[in-house]
Every structure is written in structure tokens, then in C-alpha cells.
Short mmCIF file of C-alpha atoms in Angstrom, two decimals:
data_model
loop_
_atom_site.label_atom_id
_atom_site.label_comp_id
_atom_site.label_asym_id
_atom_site.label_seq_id
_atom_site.Cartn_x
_atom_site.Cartn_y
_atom_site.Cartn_z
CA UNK A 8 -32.71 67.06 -13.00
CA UNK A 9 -35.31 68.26 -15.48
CA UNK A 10 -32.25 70.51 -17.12
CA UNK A 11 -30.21 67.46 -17.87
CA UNK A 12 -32.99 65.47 -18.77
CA UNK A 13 -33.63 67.93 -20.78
CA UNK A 14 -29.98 68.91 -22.53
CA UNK A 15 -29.94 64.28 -22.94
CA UNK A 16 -32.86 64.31 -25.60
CA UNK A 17 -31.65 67.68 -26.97
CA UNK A 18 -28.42 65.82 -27.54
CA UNK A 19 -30.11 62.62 -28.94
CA UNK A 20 -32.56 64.18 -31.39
CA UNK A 21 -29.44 66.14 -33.02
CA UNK A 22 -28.01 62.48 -32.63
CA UNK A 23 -30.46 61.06 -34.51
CA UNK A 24 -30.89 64.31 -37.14
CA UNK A 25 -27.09 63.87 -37.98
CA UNK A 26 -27.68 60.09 -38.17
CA UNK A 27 -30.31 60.67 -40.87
CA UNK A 28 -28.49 63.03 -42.62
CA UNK A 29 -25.44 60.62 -42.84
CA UNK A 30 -27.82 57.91 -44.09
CA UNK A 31 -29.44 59.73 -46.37
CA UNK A 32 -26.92 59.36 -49.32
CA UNK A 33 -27.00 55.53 -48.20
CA UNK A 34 -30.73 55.81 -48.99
CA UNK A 35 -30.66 57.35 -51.78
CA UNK A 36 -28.22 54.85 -53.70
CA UNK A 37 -29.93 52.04 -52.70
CA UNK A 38 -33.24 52.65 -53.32
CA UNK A 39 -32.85 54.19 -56.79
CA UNK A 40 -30.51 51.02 -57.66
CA UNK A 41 -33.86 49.21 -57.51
CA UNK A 42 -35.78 51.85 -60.02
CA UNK A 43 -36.04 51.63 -63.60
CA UNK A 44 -34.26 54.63 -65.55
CA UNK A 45 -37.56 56.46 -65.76
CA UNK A 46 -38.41 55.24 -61.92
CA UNK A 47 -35.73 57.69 -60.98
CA UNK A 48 -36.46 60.80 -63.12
CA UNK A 49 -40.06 60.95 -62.32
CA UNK A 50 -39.73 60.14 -57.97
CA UNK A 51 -35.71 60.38 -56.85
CA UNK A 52 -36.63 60.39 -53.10
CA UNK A 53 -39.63 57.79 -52.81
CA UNK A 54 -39.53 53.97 -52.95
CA UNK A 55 -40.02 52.11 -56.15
CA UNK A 56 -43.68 51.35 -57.49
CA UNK A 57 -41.61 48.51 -59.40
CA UNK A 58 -38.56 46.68 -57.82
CA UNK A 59 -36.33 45.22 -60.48
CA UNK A 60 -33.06 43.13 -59.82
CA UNK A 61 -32.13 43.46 -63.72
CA UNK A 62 -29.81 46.83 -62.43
CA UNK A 63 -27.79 44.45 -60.48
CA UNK A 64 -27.44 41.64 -63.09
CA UNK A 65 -26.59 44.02 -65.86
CA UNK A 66 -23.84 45.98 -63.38
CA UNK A 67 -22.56 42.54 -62.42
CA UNK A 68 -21.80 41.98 -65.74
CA UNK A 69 -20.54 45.27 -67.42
CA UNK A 70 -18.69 45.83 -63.79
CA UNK A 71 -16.66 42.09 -64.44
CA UNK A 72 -17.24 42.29 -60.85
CA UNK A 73 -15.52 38.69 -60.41
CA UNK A 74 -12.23 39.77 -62.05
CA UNK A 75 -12.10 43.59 -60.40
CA UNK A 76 -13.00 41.97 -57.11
CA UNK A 77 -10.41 39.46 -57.52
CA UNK A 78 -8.23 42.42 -58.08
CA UNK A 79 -9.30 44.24 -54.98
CA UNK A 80 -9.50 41.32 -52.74
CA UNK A 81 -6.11 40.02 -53.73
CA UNK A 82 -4.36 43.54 -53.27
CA UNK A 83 -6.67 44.70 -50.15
CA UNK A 84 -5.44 41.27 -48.28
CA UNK A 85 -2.03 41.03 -48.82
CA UNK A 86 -1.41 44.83 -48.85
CA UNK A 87 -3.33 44.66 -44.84
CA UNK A 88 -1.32 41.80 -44.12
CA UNK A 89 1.39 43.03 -44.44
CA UNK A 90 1.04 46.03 -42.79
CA UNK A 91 0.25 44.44 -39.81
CA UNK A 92 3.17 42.06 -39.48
CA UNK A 93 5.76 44.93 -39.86
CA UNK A 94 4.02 47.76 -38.86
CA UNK A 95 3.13 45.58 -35.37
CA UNK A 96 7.09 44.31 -35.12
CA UNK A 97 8.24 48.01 -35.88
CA UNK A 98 5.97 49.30 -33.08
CA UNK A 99 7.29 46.65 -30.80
CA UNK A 100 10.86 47.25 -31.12
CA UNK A 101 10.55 50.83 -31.06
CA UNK A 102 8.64 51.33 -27.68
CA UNK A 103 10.23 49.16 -25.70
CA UNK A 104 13.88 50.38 -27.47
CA UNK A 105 14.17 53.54 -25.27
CA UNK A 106 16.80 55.09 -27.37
CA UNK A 107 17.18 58.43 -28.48
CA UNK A 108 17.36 56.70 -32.40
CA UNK A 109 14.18 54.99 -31.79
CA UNK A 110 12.49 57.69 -30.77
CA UNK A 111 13.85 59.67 -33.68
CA UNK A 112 13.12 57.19 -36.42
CA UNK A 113 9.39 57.34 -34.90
CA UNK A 114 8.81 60.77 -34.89
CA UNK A 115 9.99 60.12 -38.41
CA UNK A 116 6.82 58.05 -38.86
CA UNK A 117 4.52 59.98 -37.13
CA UNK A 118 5.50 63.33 -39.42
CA UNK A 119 5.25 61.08 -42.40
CA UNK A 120 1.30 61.07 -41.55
CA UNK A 121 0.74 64.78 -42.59
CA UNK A 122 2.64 64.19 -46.16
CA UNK A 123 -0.03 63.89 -48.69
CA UNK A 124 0.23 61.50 -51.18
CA UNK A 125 0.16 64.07 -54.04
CA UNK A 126 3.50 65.69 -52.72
CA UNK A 127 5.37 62.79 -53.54
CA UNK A 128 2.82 61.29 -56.80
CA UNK A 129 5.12 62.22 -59.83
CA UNK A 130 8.25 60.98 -58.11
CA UNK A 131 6.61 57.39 -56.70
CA UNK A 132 5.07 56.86 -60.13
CA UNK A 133 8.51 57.58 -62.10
CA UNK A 134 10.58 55.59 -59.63
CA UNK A 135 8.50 52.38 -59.78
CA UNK A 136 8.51 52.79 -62.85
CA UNK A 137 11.78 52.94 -63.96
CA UNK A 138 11.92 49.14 -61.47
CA UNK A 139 9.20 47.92 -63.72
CA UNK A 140 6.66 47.67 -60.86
CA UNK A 141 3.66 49.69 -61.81
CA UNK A 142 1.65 46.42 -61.14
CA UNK A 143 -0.64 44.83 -58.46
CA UNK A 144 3.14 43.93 -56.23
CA UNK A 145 4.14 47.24 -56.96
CA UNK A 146 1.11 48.77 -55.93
CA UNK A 147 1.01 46.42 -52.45
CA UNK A 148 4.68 47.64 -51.90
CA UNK A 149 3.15 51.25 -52.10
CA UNK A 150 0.33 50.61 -49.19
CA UNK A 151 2.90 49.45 -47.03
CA UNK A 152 4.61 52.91 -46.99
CA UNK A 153 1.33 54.86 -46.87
CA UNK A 154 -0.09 52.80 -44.77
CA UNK A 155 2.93 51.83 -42.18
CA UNK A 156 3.40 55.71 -40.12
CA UNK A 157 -0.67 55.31 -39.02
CA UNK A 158 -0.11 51.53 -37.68
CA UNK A 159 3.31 52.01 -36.58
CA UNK A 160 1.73 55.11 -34.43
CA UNK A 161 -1.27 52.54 -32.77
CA UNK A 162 0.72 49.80 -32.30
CA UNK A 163 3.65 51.57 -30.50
CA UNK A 164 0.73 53.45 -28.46
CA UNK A 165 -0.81 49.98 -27.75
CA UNK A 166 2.55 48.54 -26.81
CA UNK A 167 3.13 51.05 -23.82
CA UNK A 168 0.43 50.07 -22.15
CA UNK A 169 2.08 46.38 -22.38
CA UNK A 170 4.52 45.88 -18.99
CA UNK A 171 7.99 44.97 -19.88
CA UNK A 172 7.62 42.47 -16.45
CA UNK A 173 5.79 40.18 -19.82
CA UNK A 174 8.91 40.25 -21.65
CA UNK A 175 11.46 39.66 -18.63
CA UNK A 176 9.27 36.57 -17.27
CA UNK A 177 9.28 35.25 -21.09
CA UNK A 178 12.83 35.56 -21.10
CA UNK A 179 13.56 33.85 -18.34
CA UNK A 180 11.28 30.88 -19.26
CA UNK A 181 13.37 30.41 -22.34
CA UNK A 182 11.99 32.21 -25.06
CA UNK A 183 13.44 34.33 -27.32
CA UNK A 184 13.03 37.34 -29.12
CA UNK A 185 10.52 36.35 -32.02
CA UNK A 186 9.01 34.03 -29.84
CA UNK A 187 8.56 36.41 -27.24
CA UNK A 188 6.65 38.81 -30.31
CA UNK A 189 4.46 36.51 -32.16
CA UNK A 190 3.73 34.09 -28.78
CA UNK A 191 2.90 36.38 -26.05
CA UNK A 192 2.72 39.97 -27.35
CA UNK A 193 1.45 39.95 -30.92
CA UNK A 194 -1.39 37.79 -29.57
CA UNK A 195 -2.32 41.07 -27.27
CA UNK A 196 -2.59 43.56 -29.93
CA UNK A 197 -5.80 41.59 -31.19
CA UNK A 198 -7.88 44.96 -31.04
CA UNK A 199 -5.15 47.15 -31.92
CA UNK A 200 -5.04 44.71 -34.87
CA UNK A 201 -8.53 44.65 -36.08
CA UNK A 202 -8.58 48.71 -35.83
CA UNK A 203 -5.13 48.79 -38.17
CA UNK A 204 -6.93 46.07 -40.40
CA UNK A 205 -10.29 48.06 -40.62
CA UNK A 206 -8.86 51.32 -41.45
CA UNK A 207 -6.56 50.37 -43.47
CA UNK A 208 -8.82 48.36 -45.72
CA UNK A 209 -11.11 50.60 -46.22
CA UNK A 210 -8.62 53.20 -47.41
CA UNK A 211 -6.70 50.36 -49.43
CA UNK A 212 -10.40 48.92 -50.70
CA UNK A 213 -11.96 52.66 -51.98
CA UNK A 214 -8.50 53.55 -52.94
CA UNK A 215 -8.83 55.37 -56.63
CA UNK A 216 -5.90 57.55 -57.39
CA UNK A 217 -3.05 55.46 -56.97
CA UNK A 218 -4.67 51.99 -58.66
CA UNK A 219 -5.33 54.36 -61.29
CA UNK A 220 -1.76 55.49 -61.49
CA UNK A 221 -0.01 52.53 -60.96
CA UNK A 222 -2.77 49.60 -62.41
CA UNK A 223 -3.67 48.30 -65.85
CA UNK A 224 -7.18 47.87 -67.29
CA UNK A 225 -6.69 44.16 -66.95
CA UNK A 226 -5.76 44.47 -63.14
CA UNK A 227 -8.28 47.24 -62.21
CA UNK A 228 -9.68 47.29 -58.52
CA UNK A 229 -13.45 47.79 -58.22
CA UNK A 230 -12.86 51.95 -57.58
CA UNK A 231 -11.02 52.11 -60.95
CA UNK A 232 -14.03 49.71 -62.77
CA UNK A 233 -16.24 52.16 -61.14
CA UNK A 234 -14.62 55.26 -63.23
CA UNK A 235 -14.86 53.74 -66.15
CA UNK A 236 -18.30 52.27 -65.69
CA UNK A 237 -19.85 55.39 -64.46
CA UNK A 238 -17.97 57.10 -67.71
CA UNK A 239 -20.05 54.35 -69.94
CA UNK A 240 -23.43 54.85 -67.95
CA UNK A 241 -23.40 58.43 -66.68
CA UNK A 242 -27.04 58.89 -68.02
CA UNK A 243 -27.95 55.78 -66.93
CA UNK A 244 -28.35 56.25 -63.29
CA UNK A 245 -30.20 53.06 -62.22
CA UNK A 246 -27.16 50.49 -63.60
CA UNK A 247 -24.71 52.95 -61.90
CA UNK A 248 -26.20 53.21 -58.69
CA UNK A 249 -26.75 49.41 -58.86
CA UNK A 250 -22.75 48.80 -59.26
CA UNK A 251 -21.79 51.34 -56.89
CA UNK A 252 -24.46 49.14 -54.49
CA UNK A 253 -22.62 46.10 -55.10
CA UNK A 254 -19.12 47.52 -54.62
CA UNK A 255 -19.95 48.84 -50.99
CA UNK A 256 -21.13 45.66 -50.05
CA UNK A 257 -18.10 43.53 -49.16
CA UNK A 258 -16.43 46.57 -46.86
CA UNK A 259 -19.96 46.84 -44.89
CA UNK A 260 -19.76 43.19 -44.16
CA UNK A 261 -16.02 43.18 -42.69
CA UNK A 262 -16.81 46.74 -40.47
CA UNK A 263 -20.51 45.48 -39.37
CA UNK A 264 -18.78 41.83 -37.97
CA UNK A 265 -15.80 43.93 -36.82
CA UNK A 266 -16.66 46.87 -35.66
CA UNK A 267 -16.78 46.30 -31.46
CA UNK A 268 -12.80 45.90 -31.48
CA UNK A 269 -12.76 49.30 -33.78
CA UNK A 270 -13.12 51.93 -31.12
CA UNK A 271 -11.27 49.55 -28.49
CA UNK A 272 -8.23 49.69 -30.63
CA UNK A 273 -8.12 52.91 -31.27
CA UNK A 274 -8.22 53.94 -27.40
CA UNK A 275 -5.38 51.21 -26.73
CA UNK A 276 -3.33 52.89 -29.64
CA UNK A 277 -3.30 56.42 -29.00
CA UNK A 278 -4.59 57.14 -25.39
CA UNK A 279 -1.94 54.50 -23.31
#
């Protein structure tokens, strides 16, 4: 007994060691976001002796945080959106299609996962935009590919666990097919749901490379305001930190109020 008790607060200082460290950047950011430029040259580690809010006005307004987070809001919530509505029917049809096609078109999906997006960059770019879309639909049209093997993968894992007795006794009360989906079992895959929405949107929402590929200056997403606004102030450290503060903020809010149904999903997606 003494051994395990022993081994459990071994295991939760590391816990709370590794928690620290993981913090620490967190830390960091935020507290020198409240320092003057000198503030953080003279103490980088310790709290301010003078708390200013200036940083965040000023990076409010260089940022044009209202028109790059109408930009990433905009793009983040359709691009999600839509993800979930096909990536949930595709998973749907293909588990409970038992055919040696549907199992073939999603193995297709799942290999698709361990294509990086660089392997295919100069093509995507050069196709859309030869189809004039290298613009914010475009762009949304691109997420949906990335973003469909992942949620295809969860939702088909989530639908297994789903008996097909559901779908017979809907059948027989009269419903049909799309009924049957967005009635009985698209209601089910509420966790499954929130996990696809969650990871998704934070990929989607921090998203650089491709916004930068694919966006102009006039539709830029807060990651893409961020490179240019940390090019402008990369000496001065407190009104970067500041905007990188206030571009975190909005993804912290949606995982802290949705968090519970994260690991939930997850388990009903890939271990049924």
C-alpha cells in the first residue's frame, strides 16, 4: 500500500511539473503583454511593477482585429460546418454500407490522413487558381478536404457503436433515409460532433500557411495579421505579445465551455 501510495504522488508531482512547464509559455505571454517595452528587458520572468492596458489598445488597433476576426470567424464557422454535415453523412453511409467499395473508399480517407499538406501545396495553389478561387470560398472548399479523412474516421468509428435495430425500427415507423440521419442518428453524434468541431477549429482558427497562400491582405485571418504585425513590431515585444494575447482568446473560450464532450468524442470515434 505504501508502494502505490507512493508511485500515485510520484506520478502527480511529474503531473504537475509537466503542467507547469506547459503553462509556462502561457505565462510568459501574458504577463509581459502587461509590461512596458523596458518592463520586459529589465525583469522577463517576474510580474509587472506597472500594469498598463495601452499594449492591448494599441494591438487592437494596428491588429484591425474587427476585420481579421471577421475574417477568421466567418471562414472558421462555415469551413467547421461544413465539415460536419458531410463528413457526419459520409461516415454514416459508409459504416453501415458493408460493401467491399465502402470500405475501400474509406481506407481511402483514412490514408489521406498521413499526406501532408506540403506534398500537394504547389498543385492545390495552381489549380484553384487557374478556377479563380484563391479567396475566403476557395479557401473553405480547401478545409473541407483537409479536414474531411479525420472526421470521416470519428464519425464512422462513432457510428459502429450505433445498432442498426435504430435504423430498422425508424424504417418501419415511416421515416426515410434523411430523416432517419438528421432525426434520430445525427442527433447521437452530439459528442462525436463537438470533438470534430473542436479540433477542427483550432487547426482551421491557427491555420497560417494556407490563408497565407490562398488569402489577400484585405481578407487576412488573425494568424496571417499576426505575421505581418510581428514583422512591424519585432522589437517591440510588449504590443506583440499583447496581440498574440488577444488572438488566443476566442479559441480558449470555445475549448474551456467545450471541453467535457472533447475526450468523450474521441473514445466514441476511434475505440467502438
Amino acid at each position: 500500500m505504501k508502494e502505490k501510495k507512493r508511485n500515485k504522488m510520484l506520478l502527480q508531482i511529474v503531473g504537475i511539473l509537466l503542467a507547469l512547464l506547459w503553462l509556462s509559455p502561457f505565462y510568459l505571454m501574458v504577463v509581459n503583454a502587461f509590461k512596458t517595452k523596458n518592463g520586459i528587458f529589465t525583469d522577463v520572468l517576474g510580474l509587472p511593477t506597472e500594469w498598463t492596458f495601452d499594449n492591448f489598445r494599441q494591438a487592437f488597433i494596428d491588429l484591425d482585429f474587427a476585420s481579421s476576426l471577421f475574417n477568421s470567424v466567418l471562414i472558421s464557422v462555415v469551413s467547421v460546418g461544413i465539415i460536419i454535415i458531410f463528413s457526419s453523412m459520409a461516415g454514416y453511409a459508409l459504416a453501415r454500407n458493408t460493401s467491399k467499395l465502402s470500405a475501400g473508399i474509406f481506407m481511402i480517407f483514412v490514408a489521406a490522413m498521413l499526406i501532408p499538406f506540403q506534398a500537394v501545396m504547389i498543385p492545390l495553389v495552381s489549380l484553384f487558381g487557374q478556377a479563380d478561387m484563391l479567396n475566403r470560398s476557395g479557401l473553405i472548399f480547401m478545409y473541407l478536404g483537409f479536414g474531411s479523412s479525420l472526421s470521416i474516421f470519428l464519425y464512422h468509428g462513432a457510428m459502429t457503436g450505433i445498432p442498426k435495430t435504430m435504423d430498422e425500427a425508424a424504417t418501419i415507423d415511416g421515416a426515410n433515409r434523411w430523416q432517419l440521419f438528421w432525426k434520430i442518428i445525427f442527433p447521437m453524434f452530439k459528442p462525436i460532433s463537438v470533438t470534430v468541431m473542436i479540433l477542427n477549429l483550432i487547426w482551421i482558427w491557427n491555420d497560417f500557411l494556407l490563408p497565407s497562400l490562398v488569402l489577400s491582405s484585405d481578407q487576412a485571418t488573425i494568424p496571417l495579421k499576426m505575421f505581418f504585425f510581428f514583422g512591424q513590431y519585432t522589437k517591440q515585444w510588449h504590443l506583440a505579445l499583447a496581440g498574440l494575447t488577444i488572438a488566443i482568446i476566442p479559441v480558449i473560450i470555445i475549448y474551456f465551455f467545450a471541453q467535457k464532450h472533447i475526450i468523450k468524442g474521441v473514445s466514441e470515434g476511434a475505440v467502438k
